[in-house]
């Protein structure tokens, strides 16, 4: 049956936590060293299962991958293999990011259609169209997508500002001959960080962090010593857990400028929000009033992040009035719904929207963590519940939240694994 997380809820979380390094940004930073034969050292890499999964893919390609706490060293000088192994690659979606670097450096790359959370169809057309626009021949051969060719810069319009798609095309363009302009690029801070890392490796890139990225291809990239940005999704999850339980949580090192949409919604819900250069803090409405319902849409950055949809929904069960969340990024984000309902939440789904009536007292029980962010939602639900909650299927939770029971305990929660 595997490990379970036991939460004895009903306590207001309070205190300070340092932000962890960003899961998604770290995954991009693990793929980038494939672009060079020099060693790369990364700092502030979160200690989570997905990082190990990406490490296994890199090793299978012939790279060395060494982890020492939150420091990771990668040396891709010995890479001879350009085919990502089926069994390792399908375990995580970010593994498809080996395609851009391998194609750019070796002129060929192959990978199966990758896995990850079951939150929707998650096609790869944006990635593949980008490689084709750069001059690669891309085809399906058996289980694999195979791309071959010498890359030349191009103007590329992305059909959708796919996050991984943007990063993959950016990686490929960094070593392509001439100028590439990526239009309708993803503007997420993690994408911008990937570009910053490439710049530190010798790439010529501008416009990252906006929807148009310009890349002037270079012949080679060199090694780098690079620090991963803080995880805005993890920070946001703990801030929401604090507010939902009537507590007061500060995240040290969190980037408030990456959290505009969440902090604005928290303030609208009546929560106290404080931003300083050292930390971002959120607390229950200072006047003692209940949280208020809010309306929001999950959309690409800088809009409200789809990865905080589920944790926000859990927190809004404690807000007075009718909240609505409209999901516009993934079509299957509501995996948390049945679990929170079983805990007493009044939630109804209509298409990609969820309506939440609150406040509702939640009750504990045995619930499942069906994807990484649904996992965070049931944990928040459990922290709000008056009695004991048992969360099963921790594999998803451990994909995104390093040492969660230790971190929640530091905030005064009673949480343990058994
Ligand atoms: C990344 C993040 C994930 C986050 C998501 C959106 C990683 C490992 N994962 O996922 O945590 O929730 O960004 O912020 O970094 N799409 C296409 N064609 C494509 C690719 C995507 O139509 O080729 C669609 C998807 O079906 C989905 C939408 O675009 O509806 C968003 O997907 P995308 O931005 O690509 O998410 P990921 O990069 O997979």
Coordinates of C-alpha atoms and ligand atoms in Angstrom, one line a residue:
X1 CA 0.0 0.0 0.0
X2 CA 3.0 2.3 0.4
X3 CA 3.6 5.2 2.8
X4 CA 0.8 7.4 4.1
X5 CA 0.8 10.9 5.4
X6 CA -1.1 11.3 8.7
X7 CA -2.4 14.9 9.4
X8 CA -4.0 15.8 12.7
X9 CA -5.7 19.0 11.5
X10 CA -7.4 21.9 13.0
X11 CA -4.2 23.9 14.0
X12 CA -3.4 27.3 12.6
X13 CA 0.0 27.2 10.8
X14 CA 2.4 29.8 11.9
X15 CA 6.1 30.6 11.4
X16 CA 8.7 31.0 8.7
X17 CA 10.1 28.7 6.1
X18 CA 12.9 29.1 3.6
X19 CA 11.6 28.7 0.0
X20 CA 12.8 25.6 -1.8
X21 CA 14.4 25.7 -5.2
X22 CA 11.9 25.5 -8.1
X23 CA 11.1 22.0 -9.2
X24 CA 10.3 22.9 -12.7
X25 CA 13.1 25.3 -13.2
X26 CA 15.6 22.7 -11.8
X27 CA 14.3 20.2 -14.3
X28 CA 15.0 22.6 -17.2
X29 CA 18.5 23.3 -15.7
X30 CA 19.2 19.6 -15.6
X31 CA 18.6 19.3 -19.4
X32 CA 20.7 22.4 -20.4
X33 CA 24.1 20.8 -19.6
X34 CA 23.5 18.4 -22.6
X35 CA 24.3 21.4 -24.8
X36 CA 27.9 21.5 -23.7
X37 CA 30.9 19.2 -23.1
X38 CA 31.9 21.3 -20.1
X39 CA 30.8 20.4 -16.5
X40 CA 27.9 22.3 -14.9
X41 CA 27.2 22.7 -11.2
X42 CA 23.7 23.6 -10.0
X43 CA 22.7 24.9 -6.5
X44 CA 19.4 25.1 -4.7
X45 CA 18.1 22.0 -6.5
X46 CA 15.1 20.6 -4.5
X47 CA 15.5 17.1 -3.2
X48 CA 12.5 15.5 -4.9
X49 CA 11.7 12.4 -6.8
X50 CA 11.5 14.1 -10.2
X51 CA 15.1 15.3 -10.0
X52 CA 16.3 11.8 -9.5
X53 CA 14.1 10.7 -12.4
X54 CA 15.7 13.2 -14.7
X55 CA 19.1 12.2 -13.4
X56 CA 18.4 8.6 -14.5
X57 CA 17.6 9.8 -18.0
X58 CA 20.8 11.8 -18.2
X59 CA 22.9 8.9 -17.0
X60 CA 21.3 6.6 -19.5
X61 CA 22.5 9.1 -22.2
X62 CA 26.1 8.9 -20.9
X63 CA 26.3 12.0 -18.8
X64 CA 27.6 11.9 -15.2
X65 CA 25.1 13.1 -12.7
X66 CA 26.0 13.6 -9.0
X67 CA 23.8 14.9 -6.2
X68 CA 25.2 16.3 -3.0
X69 CA 22.2 17.6 -1.0
X70 CA 20.9 20.6 -3.0
X71 CA 24.0 20.7 -5.2
X72 CA 24.0 18.8 -8.5
X73 CA 27.0 18.3 -10.9
X74 CA 26.4 17.2 -14.4
X75 CA 29.1 16.4 -17.0
X76 CA 27.7 15.6 -20.5
X77 CA 31.1 15.3 -22.2
X78 CA 30.7 11.6 -22.4
X79 CA 27.3 11.6 -24.0
X80 CA 27.2 9.2 -26.9
X81 CA 23.5 8.1 -26.8
X82 CA 20.9 10.4 -28.4
X83 CA 17.9 8.1 -27.7
X84 CA 16.1 8.6 -24.4
X85 CA 15.3 5.2 -22.9
X86 CA 11.6 4.4 -23.0
X87 CA 11.2 3.1 -19.5
X88 CA 12.9 6.1 -17.8
X89 CA 11.6 8.8 -20.1
X90 CA 7.9 8.0 -19.8
X91 CA 8.1 8.4 -16.1
X92 CA 8.3 12.2 -16.3
X93 CA 7.2 14.7 -18.8
X94 CA 10.2 17.0 -18.5
X95 CA 12.4 14.2 -19.9
X96 CA 11.3 15.4 -23.3
X97 CA 13.5 18.4 -22.7
X98 CA 16.5 16.2 -23.7
X99 CA 15.3 16.5 -27.3
X100 CA 16.2 20.2 -28.0
X101 CA 19.8 20.0 -26.6
X102 CA 20.6 16.6 -28.2
X103 CA 19.3 17.7 -31.6
X104 CA 21.2 21.0 -31.4
X105 CA 24.5 19.4 -30.3
X106 CA 24.5 16.1 -32.2
X107 CA 22.1 16.6 -35.1
X108 CA 19.8 13.9 -33.9
X109 CA 17.6 13.1 -30.9
X110 CA 14.9 10.6 -30.0
X111 CA 12.5 10.2 -27.1
X112 CA 9.2 8.5 -26.4
X113 CA 6.1 10.5 -25.6
X114 CA 6.7 11.3 -21.9
X115 CA 4.4 10.8 -18.9
X116 CA 4.0 13.0 -15.8
X117 CA 0.7 13.8 -14.2
X118 CA -2.6 12.7 -15.7
X119 CA -3.9 16.3 -15.9
X120 CA -4.9 16.3 -19.6
X121 CA -4.0 15.4 -23.1
X122 CA -0.6 17.2 -23.0
X123 CA 0.4 16.9 -26.7
X124 CA 3.9 17.7 -28.0
X125 CA 2.9 19.5 -31.3
X126 CA 4.4 22.8 -30.1
X127 CA 7.8 21.2 -29.4
X128 CA 7.8 19.3 -32.7
X129 CA 6.6 22.2 -34.9
X130 CA 9.4 24.3 -33.3
X131 CA 12.1 21.7 -34.2
X132 CA 10.7 21.5 -37.7
X133 CA 10.7 25.3 -38.1
X134 CA 14.5 25.1 -37.2
X135 CA 15.0 22.8 -40.1
X136 CA 14.8 19.4 -38.4
X137 CA 13.1 16.4 -40.0
X138 CA 10.8 15.1 -37.3
X139 CA 9.0 11.8 -37.5
X140 CA 7.4 9.1 -35.3
X141 CA 9.4 5.8 -35.4
X142 CA 7.8 3.2 -33.3
X143 CA 7.3 4.5 -29.8
X144 CA 9.8 7.4 -30.4
X145 CA 9.7 10.9 -31.8
X146 CA 12.9 11.2 -33.8
X147 CA 14.3 14.6 -34.9
X148 CA 17.3 14.9 -37.2
X149 CA 19.1 17.7 -39.0
X150 CA 21.3 20.8 -38.9
X151 CA 19.4 23.6 -37.3
X152 CA 19.1 27.1 -38.7
X153 CA 17.4 30.0 -37.0
X154 CA 13.9 30.9 -37.9
X155 CA 10.9 33.0 -36.8
X156 CA 8.7 30.6 -34.9
X157 CA 5.1 31.2 -33.8
X158 CA 4.0 28.8 -31.1
X159 CA 0.4 27.7 -31.4
X160 CA 0.2 27.9 -27.6
X161 CA 2.7 29.4 -25.2
X162 CA 3.7 25.9 -23.9
X163 CA 6.2 26.1 -21.1
X164 CA 8.2 23.0 -21.9
X165 CA 7.7 23.6 -25.6
X166 CA 9.3 27.1 -25.3
X167 CA 12.2 25.7 -23.3
X168 CA 12.9 22.9 -25.8
X169 CA 12.8 25.3 -28.8
X170 CA 15.0 27.7 -26.8
X171 CA 17.6 25.0 -26.1
X172 CA 17.6 24.0 -29.8
X173 CA 17.9 27.6 -31.0
X174 CA 20.8 28.4 -28.7
X175 CA 23.2 26.3 -31.0
X176 CA 21.3 26.9 -34.3
X177 CA 23.0 28.9 -37.0
X178 CA 21.6 32.5 -37.1
X179 CA 18.7 34.2 -35.4
X180 CA 15.6 32.7 -34.0
X181 CA 12.6 34.6 -32.8
X182 CA 10.1 32.7 -30.7
X183 CA 6.7 34.4 -30.9
X184 CA 4.0 33.6 -28.3
X185 CA 6.6 32.2 -26.0
X186 CA 5.8 31.2 -22.5
X187 CA 6.8 34.0 -20.1
X188 CA 7.0 31.9 -16.9
X189 CA 9.8 32.8 -14.5
X190 CA 11.2 29.3 -14.9
X191 CA 11.5 29.7 -18.6
X192 CA 13.2 33.1 -18.1
X193 CA 15.6 31.4 -15.7
X194 CA 16.4 28.7 -18.3
X195 CA 17.3 31.5 -20.7
X196 CA 19.4 33.2 -18.0
X197 CA 21.3 30.0 -17.5
X198 CA 22.0 29.6 -21.2
X199 CA 23.2 33.2 -21.3
X200 CA 25.6 32.4 -18.4
X201 CA 26.8 29.5 -20.6
X202 CA 27.6 31.8 -23.5
X203 CA 24.2 32.0 -25.4
X204 CA 22.9 35.2 -26.9
X205 CA 19.3 35.6 -25.8
X206 CA 17.0 38.6 -25.2
X207 CA 13.3 39.1 -24.5
X208 CA 13.0 36.1 -22.1
X209 CA 10.4 36.7 -19.5
X210 CA 8.2 38.2 -22.2
X211 CA 6.2 36.6 -25.0
X212 CA 8.9 37.2 -27.7
X213 CA 12.3 35.7 -27.2
X214 CA 15.2 36.4 -29.6
X215 CA 18.1 33.9 -29.8
X216 CA 21.3 34.6 -31.8
X217 CA 22.8 31.1 -32.2
X218 CA 26.3 30.5 -31.1
X219 CA 28.8 27.7 -32.1
X220 CA 29.4 26.4 -28.6
X221 CA 28.3 26.8 -25.0
X222 CA 30.5 26.4 -22.0
X223 CA 30.0 25.2 -18.4
X224 CA 28.4 27.2 -15.6
X225 CA 27.9 27.4 -11.9
X226 CA 24.2 28.3 -11.5
X227 CA 21.6 28.7 -8.7
X228 CA 18.0 27.7 -9.2
X229 CA 15.3 30.3 -8.5
X230 CA 12.8 29.8 -5.5
X231 CA 9.7 27.7 -6.2
X232 CA 6.8 30.1 -6.5
X233 CA 4.3 27.2 -6.5
X234 CA 5.7 25.6 -3.3
X235 CA 5.8 29.0 -1.6
X236 CA 2.3 29.7 -2.7
X237 CA 1.1 26.4 -1.4
X238 CA 2.5 27.1 2.1
X239 CA 1.1 30.6 2.1
X240 CA -2.3 29.2 1.2
X241 CA -2.0 26.5 3.9
X242 CA -1.3 29.3 6.4
X243 CA -4.2 31.5 5.3
X244 CA -6.7 28.5 5.1
X245 CA -5.9 27.4 8.6
X246 CA -6.3 30.8 10.1
X247 CA -2.6 31.1 10.6
X248 CA 0.3 33.3 9.6
X249 CA 3.1 32.0 7.4
X250 CA 6.2 33.8 5.9
X251 CA 8.4 32.3 3.2
X252 CA 11.9 33.5 3.3
X253 CA 13.5 34.2 -0.1
X254 CA 10.2 33.9 -2.0
X255 CA 10.1 36.2 -5.0
X256 CA 7.0 38.4 -4.6
X257 CA 7.4 39.5 -8.2
X258 CA 6.7 35.9 -9.2
X259 CA 3.6 35.8 -7.0
X260 CA 1.6 38.8 -8.1
X261 CA -1.5 36.9 -9.1
X262 CA -1.7 34.9 -5.9
X263 CA -0.9 37.8 -3.6
X264 CA -3.5 39.9 -5.3
X265 CA -6.2 37.2 -4.9
X266 CA -5.2 36.6 -1.3
X267 CA -5.6 40.4 -0.5
X268 CA -8.9 40.4 -2.3
X269 CA -10.0 37.5 -0.1
X270 CA -9.2 39.7 2.9
X271 CA -6.0 38.0 3.9
X272 CA -3.1 40.1 5.3
X273 CA -0.2 40.2 2.8
X274 CA 3.3 41.5 3.6
X275 CA 6.2 41.7 1.2
X276 CA 9.7 42.6 2.3
X277 CA 13.1 42.0 0.6
X278 CA 13.6 39.0 3.0
X279 CA 10.2 37.3 2.9
X280 CA 6.6 37.1 1.6
X281 CA 4.0 36.7 4.3
X282 CA 0.3 35.9 4.3
X283 CA -2.1 35.6 7.3
X284 CA -5.7 35.2 8.1
X285 CA -7.8 38.5 7.7
X286 CA -6.3 40.8 10.4
X287 CA -9.7 42.0 11.5
X288 CA -10.8 38.5 12.6
X289 CA -13.3 38.4 9.8
X290 CA -13.6 35.2 7.7
X291 CA -11.9 34.9 4.3
X292 CA -14.0 36.2 1.4
X293 CA -14.9 34.2 -1.8
X294 CA -13.0 35.2 -4.9
X295 CA -13.3 34.5 -8.7
X296 CA -10.3 33.5 -10.7
X297 CA -9.0 31.9 -13.9
X298 CA -5.9 29.7 -14.2
X299 CA -4.0 30.9 -17.2
X300 CA -0.4 31.3 -18.5
X301 CA 1.9 33.6 -16.5
X302 CA 1.6 36.3 -15.3
X303 CA -2.0 35.1 -14.7
X304 CA -3.0 32.8 -11.9
X305 CA -0.9 29.6 -12.2
X306 CA -2.7 26.4 -13.0
X307 CA -0.3 24.7 -10.5
X308 CA -1.9 26.7 -7.7
X309 CA -5.5 26.1 -8.8
X310 CA -6.0 23.0 -6.6
X311 CA -4.3 24.4 -3.5
X312 CA -6.3 27.6 -3.9
X313 CA -9.5 25.6 -4.3
X314 CA -8.8 23.8 -1.0
X315 CA -8.2 27.2 0.8
X316 CA -11.4 28.7 -0.7
X317 CA -13.5 26.0 1.1
X318 CA -12.8 28.2 4.1
X319 CA -13.9 31.5 2.5
X320 CA -17.4 33.0 2.9
X321 CA -19.5 33.1 -0.2
X322 CA -19.3 31.5 -3.6
X323 CA -15.9 31.3 -5.3
X324 CA -15.3 30.1 -8.8
X325 CA -12.1 28.9 -10.5
X326 CA -12.0 28.5 -14.2
X327 CA -9.2 26.3 -15.5
X328 CA -7.9 27.4 -18.9
X329 CA -4.6 25.5 -19.2
X330 CA -5.3 21.8 -18.6
X331 CA -8.5 19.9 -19.1
X332 CA -8.2 17.5 -16.2
X333 CA -7.2 19.6 -13.3
X334 CA -10.1 18.7 -11.0
X335 CA -8.8 15.4 -9.6
X336 CA -8.8 16.9 -6.1
X337 CA -12.6 17.6 -6.3
X338 CA -13.9 14.2 -5.2
X339 CA -11.4 13.9 -2.4
X340 CA -12.2 17.4 -1.0
X341 CA -15.9 16.7 -1.4
X342 CA -15.5 13.5 0.7
X343 CA -14.0 15.7 3.4
X344 CA -17.2 17.9 3.3
X345 CA -16.3 20.6 0.8
X346 CA -19.2 22.0 -1.1
X347 CA -17.8 22.0 -4.7
X348 CA -19.4 21.5 -8.0
X349 CA -17.7 21.2 -11.4
X350 CA -19.1 22.4 -14.7
X351 CA -16.8 21.8 -17.6
X352 CA -13.4 23.3 -16.7
X353 CA -14.9 25.4 -13.9
X354 CA -15.4 24.7 -10.2
X355 CA -17.8 26.4 -7.9
X356 CA -16.9 26.4 -4.2
X357 CA -19.4 27.4 -1.5
X358 CA -18.0 28.2 1.9
X359 CA -17.0 28.3 4.5
X360 CA -17.4 24.6 5.2
X361 CA -15.9 22.8 8.2
X362 CA -13.9 19.8 6.7
X363 CA -13.7 16.4 8.3
X364 CA -10.8 14.0 8.0
X365 CA -10.8 10.6 6.4
X366 CA -8.7 8.6 4.0
X367 CA -8.0 10.5 0.8
X368 CA -5.9 10.0 -2.3
X369 CA -3.3 12.3 -3.8
X370 CA -4.1 11.9 -7.5
X371 CA -1.6 14.3 -9.0
X372 CA 1.1 16.5 -7.5
X373 CA -1.1 19.6 -7.0
X374 CA -4.2 17.6 -6.1
X375 CA -1.9 16.2 -3.4
X376 CA -1.2 19.6 -2.1
X377 CA -4.9 20.4 -2.1
X378 CA -5.8 17.4 0.0
X379 CA -3.0 18.2 2.4
X380 CA -4.4 21.7 2.9
X381 CA -7.9 20.1 3.3
X382 CA -6.4 17.8 6.0
X383 CA -4.7 20.7 7.8
X384 CA -8.1 22.5 7.9
X385 CA -10.1 19.4 9.0
X386 CA -10.9 19.1 12.7
X387 CA -9.7 15.5 13.0
X388 CA -7.3 13.0 11.4
X389 CA -6.7 12.8 7.6
X390 CA -4.7 10.0 6.0
X391 CA -3.3 10.8 2.6
X392 CA -2.4 7.8 0.4
X393 CA -0.5 7.5 -2.9
X394 CA 2.3 9.8 -1.7
X395 CA 4.3 9.3 -4.9
X396 CA 2.7 12.4 -6.4
X397 CA 3.2 14.6 -3.4
X398 CA 6.9 13.6 -3.2
X399 CA 7.3 14.6 -6.9
X400 CA 6.8 18.3 -5.9
X401 CA 7.2 19.0 -2.2
X402 CA 10.5 18.3 -0.6
X403 CA 10.4 17.2 3.1
X404 CA 6.8 18.3 3.4
X405 CA 6.1 16.7 6.8
X406 CA 9.2 18.3 8.2
X407 CA 8.3 21.7 6.8
X408 CA 4.7 21.6 8.0
X409 CA 5.8 20.5 11.4
X410 CA 8.1 23.5 11.6
X411 CA 4.9 25.6 11.1
X412 CA 3.2 23.9 14.0
X413 CA 1.2 21.2 12.2
X414 CA 0.9 17.6 13.5
X415 CA 1.9 15.6 10.4
X416 CA 3.9 12.4 10.1
X417 CA 4.6 9.6 7.6
X418 CA 3.9 6.0 8.4
Ligands
LIG1 C1 4.7 22.8 -17.4 C2 4.9 22.4 -15.9 C3 3.6 22.2 -15.2 C4 2.7 23.4 -15.4 C5 2.5 23.8 -16.8 C6 1.7 25.0 -17.1 C7 7.0 21.2 -15.9 C8 7.7 19.9 -15.8 N1 5.7 21.2 -15.9 O1 4.1 21.7 -18.0 O2 3.9 22.1 -13.8 O3 1.4 23.1 -14.9 O4 3.8 24.0 -17.4 O5 2.2 26.1 -16.4 O6 7.7 22.3 -16.0 N2 0.0 21.9 -25.2 C9 -0.2 21.8 -26.5 N3 0.8 21.4 -27.3 C10 2.1 21.2 -26.8 C11 2.3 21.3 -25.5 C12 1.3 21.7 -24.7 O7 -1.3 22.0 -27.0 O8 3.0 20.8 -27.6 C13 -1.1 22.3 -24.3 C14 -1.3 21.3 -23.2 O9 -2.2 20.3 -23.6 C15 -1.9 22.2 -22.1 C16 -1.2 23.5 -22.3 O10 -0.7 23.5 -23.6 O11 -3.3 22.3 -22.3 C17 -0.2 23.8 -21.3 O12 0.9 22.9 -21.4 P1 2.4 23.3 -21.2 O13 2.5 24.8 -21.0 O14 3.1 22.7 -22.3 O15 2.7 22.6 -19.9 P2 4.0 21.7 -19.6 O16 5.1 22.4 -20.2 O17 3.8 20.3 -20.0

